Short mmCIF file of C-alpha atoms and ligand atoms in Angstrom, two decimals:
data_model
loop_
_atom_site.label_atom_id
_atom_site.label_comp_id
_atom_site.label_asym_id
_atom_site.label_seq_id
_atom_site.Cartn_x
_atom_site.Cartn_y
_atom_site.Cartn_z
CA MET A 1 20.42 -0.92 43.75
CA LYS A 2 19.86 -4.03 41.95
CA THR A 3 16.62 -6.37 42.19
CA ARG A 4 16.00 -9.82 40.66
CA ALA A 5 12.77 -9.27 38.97
CA ALA A 6 10.67 -11.39 36.32
CA VAL A 7 10.13 -8.67 33.85
CA ALA A 8 7.07 -8.58 31.10
CA LEU A 9 8.96 -7.49 28.22
CA GLU A 10 6.53 -7.60 25.61
CA LYS A 11 2.53 -8.83 25.62
CA GLY A 12 1.88 -12.51 25.02
CA LYS A 13 5.93 -13.53 25.96
CA PRO A 14 6.65 -15.71 28.98
CA LEU A 15 8.34 -13.28 31.98
CA THR A 16 12.02 -12.88 31.73
CA ILE A 17 13.97 -13.24 34.74
CA MET A 18 16.77 -10.61 35.37
CA ASP A 19 18.55 -8.10 37.34
CA VAL A 20 17.36 -4.44 37.08
CA GLU A 21 18.10 -1.55 38.52
CA LEU A 22 16.00 -0.01 41.24
CA ASP A 23 16.34 3.72 42.71
CA GLY A 24 15.65 4.15 46.36
CA PRO A 25 12.48 5.95 47.65
CA LYS A 26 11.88 9.48 47.27
CA ALA A 27 9.56 11.70 49.36
CA GLY A 28 6.66 9.98 50.47
CA GLU A 29 7.89 6.58 49.35
CA VAL A 30 8.89 3.12 50.90
CA LEU A 31 11.48 0.85 49.73
CA VAL A 32 9.86 -2.89 50.34
CA GLU A 33 11.60 -6.14 50.12
CA VAL A 34 8.79 -8.52 48.69
CA LYS A 35 9.08 -11.98 50.44
CA ALA A 36 6.27 -13.51 48.62
CA THR A 37 3.67 -12.61 45.90
CA GLY A 38 0.95 -14.52 44.60
CA ILE A 39 0.01 -14.70 40.76
CA CYS A 40 -3.34 -13.44 40.18
CA HIS A 41 -5.25 -13.75 37.04
CA THR A 42 -5.01 -10.24 36.32
CA ASP A 43 -1.68 -10.53 35.93
CA ASP A 44 -2.25 -13.04 33.38
CA PHE A 45 -4.81 -10.57 31.54
CA THR A 46 -2.56 -7.67 31.53
CA LEU A 47 0.54 -9.88 30.33
CA SER A 48 -1.79 -11.31 27.46
CA GLY A 49 -2.40 -7.65 26.08
CA ALA A 50 -6.19 -8.06 26.84
CA ASP A 51 -5.67 -5.05 29.03
CA PRO A 52 -6.25 -1.47 27.78
CA GLU A 53 -4.07 0.13 30.10
CA GLY A 54 -1.06 -2.53 29.79
CA LEU A 55 1.99 -1.23 29.15
CA PHE A 56 5.51 -2.77 28.18
CA PRO A 57 8.06 -3.46 29.50
CA ALA A 58 7.19 -3.61 32.69
CA ILE A 59 7.19 -5.44 36.26
CA LEU A 60 3.95 -6.93 37.13
CA GLY A 61 2.41 -8.29 40.32
CA HIS A 62 0.05 -7.06 42.60
CA GLU A 63 -0.61 -9.59 45.44
CA GLY A 64 2.68 -9.35 47.69
CA ALA A 65 3.55 -9.14 51.42
CA GLY A 66 7.31 -7.92 52.53
CA ILE A 67 9.16 -5.79 54.73
CA VAL A 68 9.76 -1.99 54.75
CA ILE A 69 14.01 -1.64 54.14
CA ASP A 70 14.07 1.95 53.68
CA VAL A 71 11.82 4.91 53.62
CA GLY A 72 11.70 8.39 51.96
CA PRO A 73 11.60 11.66 53.18
CA GLY A 74 8.55 12.76 55.17
CA VAL A 75 7.22 9.04 55.42
CA ALA A 76 5.72 8.92 58.71
CA SER A 77 2.83 5.93 58.90
CA VAL A 78 5.59 3.05 58.36
CA ARG A 79 9.09 2.58 59.15
CA LYS A 80 11.88 -0.01 58.69
CA GLY A 81 11.23 -3.46 59.89
CA ASP A 82 7.49 -2.84 59.22
CA HIS A 83 5.65 -6.06 57.66
CA VAL A 84 3.43 -4.75 54.93
CA ILE A 85 1.17 -5.57 52.18
CA PRO A 86 1.48 -3.39 49.11
CA LEU A 87 -1.89 -1.88 48.33
CA TYR A 88 -3.17 -1.29 44.40
CA THR A 89 -5.84 0.22 46.00
CA PRO A 90 -3.99 3.25 48.28
CA GLU A 91 -6.08 4.56 50.83
CA CYS A 92 -4.71 8.20 51.34
CA ARG A 93 -7.69 9.18 53.62
CA GLN A 94 -7.45 12.76 52.16
CA CYS A 95 -9.11 12.72 48.54
CA PRO A 96 -12.60 13.38 47.81
CA SER A 97 -13.17 9.65 46.97
CA CYS A 98 -11.67 8.65 50.42
CA LEU A 99 -13.71 11.38 52.30
CA SER A 100 -16.99 10.56 50.41
CA ARG A 101 -16.94 7.43 52.56
CA LYS A 102 -18.70 6.15 49.59
CA THR A 103 -15.97 4.19 47.74
CA ASN A 104 -12.65 2.66 48.33
CA LEU A 105 -11.32 3.87 45.04
CA CYS A 106 -8.86 6.54 46.40
CA THR A 107 -8.05 8.74 43.46
CA ALA A 108 -5.05 10.63 44.85
CA ILE A 109 -2.72 8.49 42.71
CA ARG A 110 -4.73 7.00 40.30
CA ALA A 111 -3.44 8.87 37.10
CA THR A 112 0.21 8.07 37.43
CA GLN A 113 -0.34 4.54 38.66
CA GLY A 114 -2.15 3.99 35.36
CA GLN A 115 1.00 5.45 33.27
CA GLY A 116 3.07 3.08 35.41
CA VAL A 117 5.03 5.50 37.17
CA MET A 118 5.60 6.66 40.48
CA PRO A 119 3.08 9.85 41.51
CA ASP A 120 6.07 12.12 40.52
CA GLY A 121 5.80 11.07 37.03
CA THR A 122 9.11 8.92 37.19
CA SER A 123 9.73 5.24 37.21
CA ARG A 124 12.03 3.57 39.72
CA PHE A 125 12.75 0.49 37.85
CA SER A 126 15.05 0.51 34.93
CA LEU A 127 17.24 -1.81 32.64
CA ASP A 128 20.20 -0.58 30.74
CA GLY A 129 19.31 2.80 31.42
CA LYS A 130 15.92 2.51 30.00
CA LYS A 131 12.49 2.80 31.80
CA LEU A 132 10.79 -0.14 33.08
CA HIS A 133 6.81 0.58 34.07
CA HIS A 134 5.61 -0.09 37.59
CA TYR A 135 2.15 -2.22 37.25
CA MET A 136 -0.69 -1.42 39.32
CA GLY A 137 1.52 0.86 41.82
CA THR A 138 2.89 -2.51 43.45
CA SER A 139 5.36 -4.65 40.87
CA THR A 140 5.63 -7.51 43.22
CA PHE A 141 7.30 -9.51 40.74
CA SER A 142 10.58 -7.91 42.07
CA ASN A 143 12.40 -8.90 45.05
CA PHE A 144 12.51 -5.34 46.03
CA THR A 145 9.94 -2.58 45.01
CA VAL A 146 8.88 0.98 45.84
CA LEU A 147 5.66 2.02 46.50
CA PRO A 148 3.95 5.22 48.06
CA GLU A 149 3.41 5.33 51.50
CA ILE A 150 -0.22 5.23 51.01
CA ALA A 151 -0.33 2.12 49.26
CA VAL A 152 1.05 -0.11 51.94
CA ALA A 153 -0.94 -1.81 54.99
CA LYS A 154 0.82 -2.30 57.89
CA VAL A 155 0.24 -5.92 59.29
CA ARG A 156 1.32 -8.01 62.34
CA GLU A 157 4.45 -9.53 62.20
CA ASP A 158 3.74 -13.12 62.90
CA ALA A 159 1.80 -13.60 59.87
CA PRO A 160 3.54 -15.60 57.43
CA PHE A 161 4.56 -14.05 54.00
CA ASP A 162 3.91 -16.89 51.93
CA LYS A 163 0.10 -16.94 52.92
CA VAL A 164 -0.86 -13.33 53.90
CA CYS A 165 0.20 -12.12 50.42
CA TYR A 166 -3.14 -13.46 49.15
CA ILE A 167 -4.97 -10.67 51.33
CA GLY A 168 -2.98 -8.43 48.92
CA CYS A 169 -5.71 -9.16 46.30
CA GLY A 170 -7.61 -12.41 46.00
CA VAL A 171 -8.79 -12.86 49.51
CA THR A 172 -9.76 -9.43 50.19
CA THR A 173 -11.52 -9.06 46.68
CA GLY A 174 -13.71 -12.18 47.34
CA ILE A 175 -14.57 -11.66 51.10
CA GLY A 176 -15.08 -7.97 50.50
CA ALA A 177 -17.44 -8.31 47.77
CA VAL A 178 -19.90 -10.24 49.82
CA LEU A 179 -19.36 -8.12 53.33
CA ASN A 180 -18.72 -4.54 51.48
CA THR A 181 -20.38 -4.25 48.17
CA ALA A 182 -23.18 -6.72 48.46
CA LYS A 183 -23.39 -6.54 52.07
CA VAL A 184 -25.36 -10.17 52.01
CA GLU A 185 -27.62 -10.94 54.93
CA PRO A 186 -27.91 -14.16 57.02
CA GLY A 187 -30.41 -16.62 55.04
CA SER A 188 -29.70 -15.34 51.55
CA THR A 189 -29.54 -17.14 48.24
CA SER A 190 -26.57 -16.77 46.32
CA VAL A 191 -25.16 -17.94 43.07
CA VAL A 192 -21.12 -17.63 42.39
CA PHE A 193 -19.83 -17.91 38.93
CA GLY A 194 -16.41 -19.13 38.57
CA LEU A 195 -14.67 -20.80 41.30
CA GLY A 196 -11.06 -19.95 40.83
CA GLY A 197 -9.03 -17.98 43.12
CA ILE A 198 -11.83 -15.46 43.55
CA GLY A 199 -14.71 -17.43 43.55
CA LEU A 200 -13.66 -19.46 46.33
CA ASN A 201 -13.06 -16.49 48.68
CA VAL A 202 -16.48 -15.03 47.62
CA ILE A 203 -18.03 -18.54 48.86
CA GLN A 204 -15.93 -18.18 52.09
CA GLY A 205 -17.39 -14.81 52.32
CA LEU A 206 -21.05 -16.03 51.98
CA ARG A 207 -20.54 -18.59 54.56
CA LEU A 208 -19.40 -16.02 57.44
CA ALA A 209 -22.33 -13.61 56.15
CA GLY A 210 -24.56 -16.59 57.03
CA ALA A 211 -26.10 -17.42 53.48
CA ASP A 212 -28.48 -20.47 53.53
CA MET A 213 -27.77 -21.33 49.73
CA ILE A 214 -24.44 -20.75 47.92
CA ILE A 215 -24.78 -22.09 44.49
CA GLY A 216 -21.37 -22.42 42.52
CA VAL A 217 -21.11 -22.60 38.54
CA ASP A 218 -18.24 -23.39 36.63
CA ILE A 219 -17.46 -25.14 33.64
CA ASN A 220 -14.39 -27.23 35.05
CA ALA A 221 -16.38 -30.45 37.16
CA ALA A 222 -13.31 -30.66 39.27
CA LYS A 223 -14.18 -27.41 41.11
CA LYS A 224 -17.20 -29.17 42.95
CA GLN A 225 -15.08 -30.33 45.44
CA TRP A 226 -13.37 -27.12 45.96
CA GLY A 227 -16.51 -25.16 46.30
CA GLU A 228 -17.44 -27.65 48.63
CA ARG A 229 -14.44 -27.30 50.97
CA PHE A 230 -15.45 -23.40 51.48
CA GLY A 231 -19.24 -23.98 51.96
CA MET A 232 -20.93 -24.20 48.47
CA THR A 233 -24.34 -25.98 49.20
CA HIS A 234 -24.81 -26.95 45.24
CA PHE A 235 -22.82 -27.25 42.03
CA VAL A 236 -23.77 -26.50 38.85
CA ASN A 237 -21.82 -27.70 35.79
CA PRO A 238 -23.15 -25.67 32.25
CA LYS A 239 -21.43 -28.40 30.32
CA GLU A 240 -23.16 -31.12 31.95
CA LEU A 241 -26.77 -29.20 32.61
CA GLY A 242 -28.20 -29.99 29.04
CA GLY A 243 -30.54 -26.87 29.42
CA ASP A 244 -30.83 -23.08 30.14
CA LEU A 245 -28.63 -22.31 32.89
CA VAL A 246 -30.34 -19.21 34.21
CA ALA A 247 -34.01 -20.78 34.11
CA HIS A 248 -32.40 -23.90 36.03
CA LEU A 249 -30.86 -20.86 38.82
CA VAL A 250 -34.03 -19.47 39.12
CA ASN A 251 -36.10 -22.87 39.30
CA ILE A 252 -33.63 -24.32 42.46
CA THR A 253 -33.75 -20.96 44.12
CA LYS A 254 -37.63 -21.00 44.48
CA ARG A 255 -38.33 -21.09 48.26
CA GLY A 256 -41.63 -21.52 49.85
CA ALA A 257 -44.12 -19.23 49.43
CA ASP A 258 -41.93 -17.31 47.15
CA GLN A 259 -42.38 -19.34 43.55
CA ILE A 260 -40.83 -16.38 41.52
CA GLY A 261 -37.22 -17.76 42.17
CA GLY A 262 -33.60 -16.24 41.47
CA ALA A 263 -31.03 -15.61 44.01
CA ASP A 264 -30.75 -12.66 46.27
CA TYR A 265 -27.13 -12.04 45.24
CA THR A 266 -25.15 -13.44 42.19
CA PHE A 267 -21.20 -12.83 41.68
CA ASP A 268 -19.04 -12.99 38.43
CA CYS A 269 -15.77 -14.37 38.98
CA THR A 270 -15.02 -15.23 35.32
CA GLY A 271 -14.55 -11.97 33.58
CA ASN A 272 -16.64 -13.39 30.72
CA VAL A 273 -19.21 -10.91 29.42
CA SER A 274 -21.56 -13.79 28.59
CA VAL A 275 -21.67 -15.08 32.11
CA MET A 276 -21.97 -11.67 33.53
CA ARG A 277 -25.45 -11.30 31.81
CA GLN A 278 -26.27 -14.90 33.02
CA ALA A 279 -25.39 -13.81 36.64
CA LEU A 280 -27.64 -10.57 36.43
CA GLU A 281 -30.49 -12.66 34.86
CA ALA A 282 -30.27 -15.34 37.74
CA CYS A 283 -31.16 -12.75 40.23
CA HIS A 284 -34.41 -12.61 42.13
CA ARG A 285 -36.91 -10.10 40.47
CA GLY A 286 -37.51 -6.96 42.36
CA TRP A 287 -34.57 -6.88 44.78
CA GLY A 288 -31.46 -9.37 43.37
CA GLN A 289 -28.01 -7.94 43.31
CA SER A 290 -25.40 -9.07 40.86
CA ILE A 291 -21.83 -8.05 41.49
CA ILE A 292 -19.46 -8.25 38.81
CA ILE A 293 -15.99 -8.82 40.13
CA GLY A 294 -14.24 -10.47 36.79
CA VAL A 295 -12.11 -8.13 34.63
CA ALA A 296 -12.97 -8.19 31.10
CA PRO A 297 -10.60 -7.76 27.80
CA ALA A 298 -10.50 -4.20 25.95
CA GLY A 299 -13.73 -3.87 23.70
CA ALA A 300 -16.02 -6.06 25.59
CA GLU A 301 -19.24 -4.85 26.67
CA ILE A 302 -22.06 -6.25 28.80
CA ALA A 303 -25.60 -6.58 27.72
CA THR A 304 -29.15 -7.35 29.05
CA ARG A 305 -32.58 -6.21 28.44
CA PRO A 306 -33.22 -2.96 30.21
CA PHE A 307 -36.32 -4.90 31.38
CA GLN A 308 -33.81 -6.75 33.88
CA LEU A 309 -33.26 -3.39 35.67
CA VAL A 310 -36.61 -2.37 35.33
CA THR A 311 -38.07 -5.19 37.23
CA GLY A 312 -35.17 -4.34 40.15
CA ARG A 313 -32.43 -6.39 39.50
CA VAL A 314 -29.21 -4.47 40.31
CA TRP A 315 -25.87 -4.85 38.75
CA LYS A 316 -22.95 -3.60 40.79
CA GLY A 317 -19.18 -3.69 40.42
CA THR A 318 -16.23 -3.97 43.00
CA ALA A 319 -12.76 -3.41 43.24
CA PHE A 320 -10.45 -4.86 45.94
CA GLY A 321 -13.82 -6.17 47.61
CA GLY A 322 -14.89 -2.63 48.42
CA ALA A 323 -11.66 -2.76 50.78
CA ARG A 324 -10.00 0.45 52.17
CA GLY A 325 -6.63 -1.33 52.71
CA ARG A 326 -4.77 0.32 55.14
CA THR A 327 -7.48 -0.02 57.56
CA ASP A 328 -9.43 -3.51 56.47
CA VAL A 329 -5.84 -5.28 55.36
CA PRO A 330 -4.66 -5.75 58.76
CA LYS A 331 -8.12 -6.87 60.08
CA ILE A 332 -8.51 -9.54 57.38
CA VAL A 333 -4.85 -10.52 58.43
CA ASP A 334 -6.11 -10.88 61.83
CA TRP A 335 -9.15 -13.10 60.78
CA TYR A 336 -6.61 -15.49 59.28
CA MET A 337 -4.77 -15.60 61.96
CA ASP A 338 -7.40 -16.41 64.49
CA GLY A 339 -8.73 -19.07 62.06
CA LYS A 340 -11.79 -17.21 61.00
CA ILE A 341 -11.25 -17.50 57.35
CA ASP A 342 -9.08 -20.10 55.36
CA ILE A 343 -6.26 -19.47 53.01
CA ASP A 344 -3.52 -22.31 53.35
CA PRO A 345 -5.43 -25.06 51.10
CA MET A 346 -6.01 -22.39 48.48
CA ILE A 347 -2.63 -22.04 47.65
CA THR A 348 -1.70 -25.16 45.82
CA HIS A 349 1.49 -24.54 44.42
CA THR A 350 4.46 -22.51 45.68
CA MET A 351 7.61 -21.66 43.60
CA ALA A 352 10.90 -20.00 43.17
CA LEU A 353 10.92 -16.32 41.23
CA ALA A 354 13.26 -18.37 38.36
CA ASP A 355 10.10 -20.93 38.12
CA ILE A 356 7.27 -17.96 37.92
CA ASN A 357 6.17 -18.77 34.23
CA LYS A 358 5.01 -22.42 35.77
CA GLY A 359 2.38 -20.29 37.84
CA PHE A 360 1.18 -18.81 34.88
CA GLU A 361 1.00 -22.30 32.90
CA LEU A 362 -1.00 -23.85 36.15
CA MET A 363 -3.54 -21.04 36.02
CA HIS A 364 -3.93 -21.46 32.16
CA LYS A 365 -4.40 -25.55 32.60
CA GLY A 366 -6.88 -24.99 35.50
CA GLU A 367 -4.71 -26.86 37.80
CA SER A 368 -3.97 -24.54 40.63
CA ILE A 369 -6.07 -21.97 42.51
CA ARG A 370 -3.24 -19.69 43.85
CA SER A 371 0.34 -20.09 42.76
CA VAL A 372 2.81 -18.39 45.27
CA VAL A 373 6.19 -17.06 44.78
CA ILE A 374 8.46 -17.40 47.65
CA TYR A 375 11.68 -15.06 47.49
P1 NAD B 401 -9.52 -18.11 37.98
O1 NAD B 401 -8.97 -18.49 36.32
O2 NAD B 401 -8.40 -18.62 39.18
O3 NAD B 401 -10.74 -18.70 37.99
C1 NAD B 401 -11.75 -18.27 36.99
C2 NAD B 401 -12.72 -19.66 37.18
O4 NAD B 401 -13.88 -19.36 36.25
C3 NAD B 401 -11.99 -21.17 36.63
O5 NAD B 401 -12.41 -22.13 37.80
C4 NAD B 401 -12.93 -21.30 35.49
O6 NAD B 401 -12.91 -22.76 35.15
C5 NAD B 401 -14.05 -20.85 35.50
N1 NAD B 401 -15.10 -20.22 34.21
C6 NAD B 401 -14.31 -19.90 33.16
N2 NAD B 401 -15.36 -19.48 32.34
C7 NAD B 401 -16.74 -19.76 32.76
C8 NAD B 401 -17.94 -19.99 32.16
N3 NAD B 401 -18.41 -19.62 31.03
N4 NAD B 401 -18.79 -20.32 33.13
C9 NAD B 401 -18.54 -20.65 34.40
N5 NAD B 401 -17.05 -20.66 34.96
C10 NAD B 401 -16.25 -20.38 33.73
O7 NAD B 401 -9.73 -16.40 38.05
P2 NAD B 401 -9.32 -15.67 39.33
O8 NAD B 401 -8.06 -15.50 40.23
O9 NAD B 401 -10.41 -16.52 40.25
O10 NAD B 401 -10.06 -14.31 38.94
C11 NAD B 401 -11.45 -14.29 38.53
C12 NAD B 401 -11.71 -12.88 37.70
O11 NAD B 401 -11.31 -11.84 38.47
C13 NAD B 401 -10.39 -12.60 36.84
O12 NAD B 401 -11.11 -12.08 35.38
C14 NAD B 401 -9.96 -11.44 37.32
O13 NAD B 401 -9.01 -10.70 36.63
C15 NAD B 401 -10.84 -10.80 38.47
N6 NAD B 401 -10.37 -10.00 39.26
C16 NAD B 401 -11.00 -8.93 39.74
C17 NAD B 401 -10.81 -8.35 41.05
C18 NAD B 401 -11.54 -6.84 41.24
O14 NAD B 401 -10.69 -6.22 42.05
N7 NAD B 401 -12.61 -6.66 40.54
C19 NAD B 401 -9.49 -8.74 41.68
C20 NAD B 401 -9.21 -9.79 41.44
C21 NAD B 401 -9.12 -10.58 40.45
N1 AHE B 402 -6.59 -2.03 33.63
C1 AHE B 402 -7.88 -2.63 33.34
C2 AHE B 402 -9.11 -2.87 34.50
C3 AHE B 402 -8.51 -3.71 35.52
C4 AHE B 402 -9.02 -3.61 36.59
O1 AHE B 402 -10.44 -3.47 36.68
N2 AHE B 402 -8.67 -3.72 38.14
C5 AHE B 402 -9.23 -3.86 39.09
C6 AHE B 402 -8.08 -4.62 40.34
S1 AHE B 402 -8.15 -6.56 39.46
C7 AHE B 402 -7.30 -7.09 40.84
O2 AHE B 402 -6.81 -8.07 40.44
C8 AHE B 402 -9.07 -2.52 39.78
O3 AHE B 402 -8.69 -2.23 40.93
N3 AHE B 402 -10.02 -1.75 39.16
C9 AHE B 402 -10.05 -0.32 39.69
C10 AHE B 402 -9.22 0.48 38.85
O4 AHE B 402 -9.09 1.72 39.37
O5 AHE B 402 -8.04 0.05 38.40
C11 AHE B 402 -8.71 -1.96 32.37
O6 AHE B 402 -9.82 -2.56 31.77
O7 AHE B 402 -8.51 -0.67 31.82
ZN1 ZN B 403 -5.61 -9.69 41.44
#
C-alpha cells in the first residue's frame, strides 16, 4: 500500500513529505493507522546527525497513537480496531531483561530496531524500490506504520489520539523518571534542569510524588511560568544568577538542622553533559540521586570527581521513564482521562503532516513545549 510520510532523506535537512510504499504486517506484526504524533527532541537529535545510531533515509517519529488496521499471522494480544500507542521500548515479557523485573529495557528486538529494520531483518518501507529505514521501531511520521505486536500498548477507545500520543514518550518519560527510576518520597527536595517537554513532566511527576521543594533550572526565562503551572516551587535562570549555580542550589536546599544542603533528587532534561555534572554535584552528600534523562551527542562524555560518588551521590539514567509499556502506558492514559495528570496545556502547537518541519522550527526557537501532527 501507499502511505503519506515525512521522510528524513539525509541528516541535517528538513523532512520531505511524500508517498512511500508500505508492505503489510508479517507474522507477529501489526499495521497501525497513526492518528497523531508528537515531535520529540530525540527526533531532532537523530535528524541533526548527532545520534550514533542514526540511519538515513528513514522515517522518524516515536510518539504516536492510532488504530490497528490489520494484523499478521499469530498476533494474539491486539486485533483490528484496537486503539494503540506504539512503544519504542517494547515489552515481550519473555526475554531475560523483562523477566529480571530489574529493568524496562526489553532486549527481544533491540538489535534489529537499532538497525532500522523489523525483527526479521527487513524493512516494510520503501521508495522507488529502495529500502527506507524504520526508526526506534515506530516510525510515526508516516500515516500508516508496521510494528511488532510486542511494541504496541492497547489503550482505551475514549482517549483522544491528539493528546495521548504524548504518553508514547514525553509524559511517560518524565513522570516515570520520578516514580519508577528515582522513586521519590513525599517531602523530598528536587531540582529539574531543562523545562521542556520532558522537564515539565518531571515536575508534574514530582508534584504527584509529594515533593516539597521543586526547583526548576532553565536558561530560557519564559520557562518560569511554565514550571509554576505544573508544580515548580522555585526557579533559577543560570544566565541571571551571577554566581556558581551548584553552590546556589546547595545553599537553597539547606533545611532545618541539616545545613549540608543539596537536593535529594535531581534530573537532567537537557542532554548537555556540563549540565549533567551540575545536576550530580547539586545532590545531597550521602544519599542524593541524579537521574540522567537527556540524550547526548555521539562522542560526548560525562565527568565529575570520583569524590562526588565516594561521598554517596548516585548517578542513574532512565529510558522511557523505566516504564513497561504494555503494562504501564494504559494506566497512564487512565491517569490522564481521570484528571490526575495534565497533558493538554503542554501541547502548544498542532499541525498537518505537510507542516511538520514547522514543528521542528518551533522547537529550535524554544517557542513550543510539544508540537503534535494530526493526520
Ligand atoms: P526541549 O528542547 O523541549 O527542552 C530542553 C530544555 O532545556 C529547554 O527548555 C532549554 O531551554 C533547556 N536548556 C538547554 N540548555 C540548558 C542549560 N544549559 N541549562 C538549563 N536548561 C537548559 O527538549 P525535551 O523534549 O524536553 O527533551 C529533553 C532531553 O530529553 C533531550 O535530550 C531528549 O532527547 C531527551 N529525551 C530522553 C528520553 C529518555 O527516555 N531518556 C525521552 C525523551 C527525551
Ligand atoms: N541512539 C542513541 C540513544 C538514544 C536514546 O538513548 N534513546 C532513548 C529514548 S529517547 C526517547 O526520546 C532510549 O530508549 N534509550 C535506550 C535504548 O535502548 O536506546 C545513542 O546515543 O546511540
Ligand atoms: Zn522522545
